[in-house]
Tab-separated table of C-alpha atoms in Angstrom:
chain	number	residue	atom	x	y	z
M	1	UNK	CA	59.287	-49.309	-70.132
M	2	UNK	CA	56.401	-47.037	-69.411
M	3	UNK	CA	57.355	-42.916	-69.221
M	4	UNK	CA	55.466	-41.105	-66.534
M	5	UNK	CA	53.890	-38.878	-69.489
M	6	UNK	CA	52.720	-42.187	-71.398
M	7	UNK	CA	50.961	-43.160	-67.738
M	8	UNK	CA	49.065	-39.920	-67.257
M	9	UNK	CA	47.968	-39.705	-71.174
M	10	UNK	CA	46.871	-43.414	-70.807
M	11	UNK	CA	44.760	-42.087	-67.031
M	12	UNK	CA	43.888	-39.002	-68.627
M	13	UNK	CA	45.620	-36.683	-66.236
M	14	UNK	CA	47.039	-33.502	-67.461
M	15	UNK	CA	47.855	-31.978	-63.267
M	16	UNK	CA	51.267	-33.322	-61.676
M	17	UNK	CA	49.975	-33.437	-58.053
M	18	UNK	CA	49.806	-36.982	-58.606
M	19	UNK	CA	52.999	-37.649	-60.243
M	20	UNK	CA	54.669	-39.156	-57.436
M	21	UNK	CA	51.561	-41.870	-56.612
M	22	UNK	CA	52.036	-42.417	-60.944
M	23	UNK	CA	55.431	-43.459	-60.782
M	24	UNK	CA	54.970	-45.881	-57.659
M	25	UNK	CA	51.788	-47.547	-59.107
M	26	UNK	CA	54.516	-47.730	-62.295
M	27	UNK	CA	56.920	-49.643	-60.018
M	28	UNK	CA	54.080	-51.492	-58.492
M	29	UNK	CA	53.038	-52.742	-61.720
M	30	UNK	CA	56.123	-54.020	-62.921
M	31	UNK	CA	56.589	-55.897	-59.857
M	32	UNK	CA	52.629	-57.273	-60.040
M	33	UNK	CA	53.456	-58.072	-63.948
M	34	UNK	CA	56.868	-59.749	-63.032
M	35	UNK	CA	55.411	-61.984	-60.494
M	36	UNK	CA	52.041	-62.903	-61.879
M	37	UNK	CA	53.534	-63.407	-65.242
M	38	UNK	CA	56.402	-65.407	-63.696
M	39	UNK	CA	59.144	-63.354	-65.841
M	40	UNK	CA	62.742	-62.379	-65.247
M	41	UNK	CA	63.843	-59.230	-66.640
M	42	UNK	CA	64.839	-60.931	-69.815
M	43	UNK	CA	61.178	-62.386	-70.245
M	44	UNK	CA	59.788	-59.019	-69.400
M	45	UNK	CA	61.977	-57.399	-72.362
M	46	UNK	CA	60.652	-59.648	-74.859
M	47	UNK	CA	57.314	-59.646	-74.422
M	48	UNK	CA	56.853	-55.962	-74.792
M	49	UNK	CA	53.299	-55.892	-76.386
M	50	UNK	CA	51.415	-57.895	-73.651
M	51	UNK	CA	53.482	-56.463	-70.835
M	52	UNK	CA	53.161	-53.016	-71.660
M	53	UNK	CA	48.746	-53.591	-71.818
M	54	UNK	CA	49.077	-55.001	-68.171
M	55	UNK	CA	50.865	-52.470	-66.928
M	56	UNK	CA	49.000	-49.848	-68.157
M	57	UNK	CA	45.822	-51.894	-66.824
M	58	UNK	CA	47.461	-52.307	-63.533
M	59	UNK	CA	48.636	-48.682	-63.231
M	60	UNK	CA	44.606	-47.803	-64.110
M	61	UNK	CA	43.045	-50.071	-61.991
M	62	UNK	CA	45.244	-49.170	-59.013
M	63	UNK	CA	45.057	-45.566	-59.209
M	64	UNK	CA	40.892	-45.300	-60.083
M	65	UNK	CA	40.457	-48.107	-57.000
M	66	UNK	CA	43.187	-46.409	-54.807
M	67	UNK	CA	40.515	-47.173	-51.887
M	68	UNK	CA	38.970	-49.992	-52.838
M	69	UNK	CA	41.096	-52.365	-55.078
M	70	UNK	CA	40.127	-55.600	-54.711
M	71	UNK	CA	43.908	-57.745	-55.554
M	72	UNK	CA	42.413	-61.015	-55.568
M	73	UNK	CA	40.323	-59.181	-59.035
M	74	UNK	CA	43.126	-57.618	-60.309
M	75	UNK	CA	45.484	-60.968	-60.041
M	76	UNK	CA	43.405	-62.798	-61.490
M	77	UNK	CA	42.692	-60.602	-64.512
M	78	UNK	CA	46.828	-60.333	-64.844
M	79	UNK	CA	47.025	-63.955	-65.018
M	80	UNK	CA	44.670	-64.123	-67.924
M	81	UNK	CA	46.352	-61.240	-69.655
M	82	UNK	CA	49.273	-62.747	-68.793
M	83	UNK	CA	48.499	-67.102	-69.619
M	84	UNK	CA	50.543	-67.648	-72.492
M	85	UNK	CA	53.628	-65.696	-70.394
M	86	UNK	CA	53.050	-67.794	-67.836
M	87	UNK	CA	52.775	-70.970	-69.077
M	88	UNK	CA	55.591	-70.836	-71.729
M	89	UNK	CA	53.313	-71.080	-74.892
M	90	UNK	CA	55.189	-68.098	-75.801
């Protein structure tokens, strides 16, 4: 859903030492998204818009707090990106 390249324009990197970390914290989002927003793969699809702004918050927040992240912050904050997702309003 989200390219390496759009990840590092979004994080403002232009090196590629950190390319491999990028594409993990990619797959990490996705799985954080999934979960939090309580979506299959099917849900995922269709709710590009939202999903895509998570991720790309998720991917942001993980790689600037690579030390420090604080989950219980960043859950929360996914769930309210995240509410109508998760509680079918959608």
């Amino acid at each position: 859903m989200i390219t390496l390249n759009e990840a590092k324009n979004y994080l403002r990197i232009d090196h590629e030492e950190d390319d491999k970390l990028i594409l993990q914290l990619l797959d990490t989002a996705k799985s954080l998204v999934k979960d939090v927003g309580r979506m299959d793969e099917e849900r995922f699809s269709e709710n590009e818009d939202v999903v895509r702004t998570a991720m790309l918050y998720t991917v942001s927040y993980l790689y600037e707090n690579r030390n420090t992240a604080d989950f219980s912050k960043l859950t929360l904050t996914l769930r309210a990106m995240l509410f109508a997702q998760r509680e079918g309003v959608m």
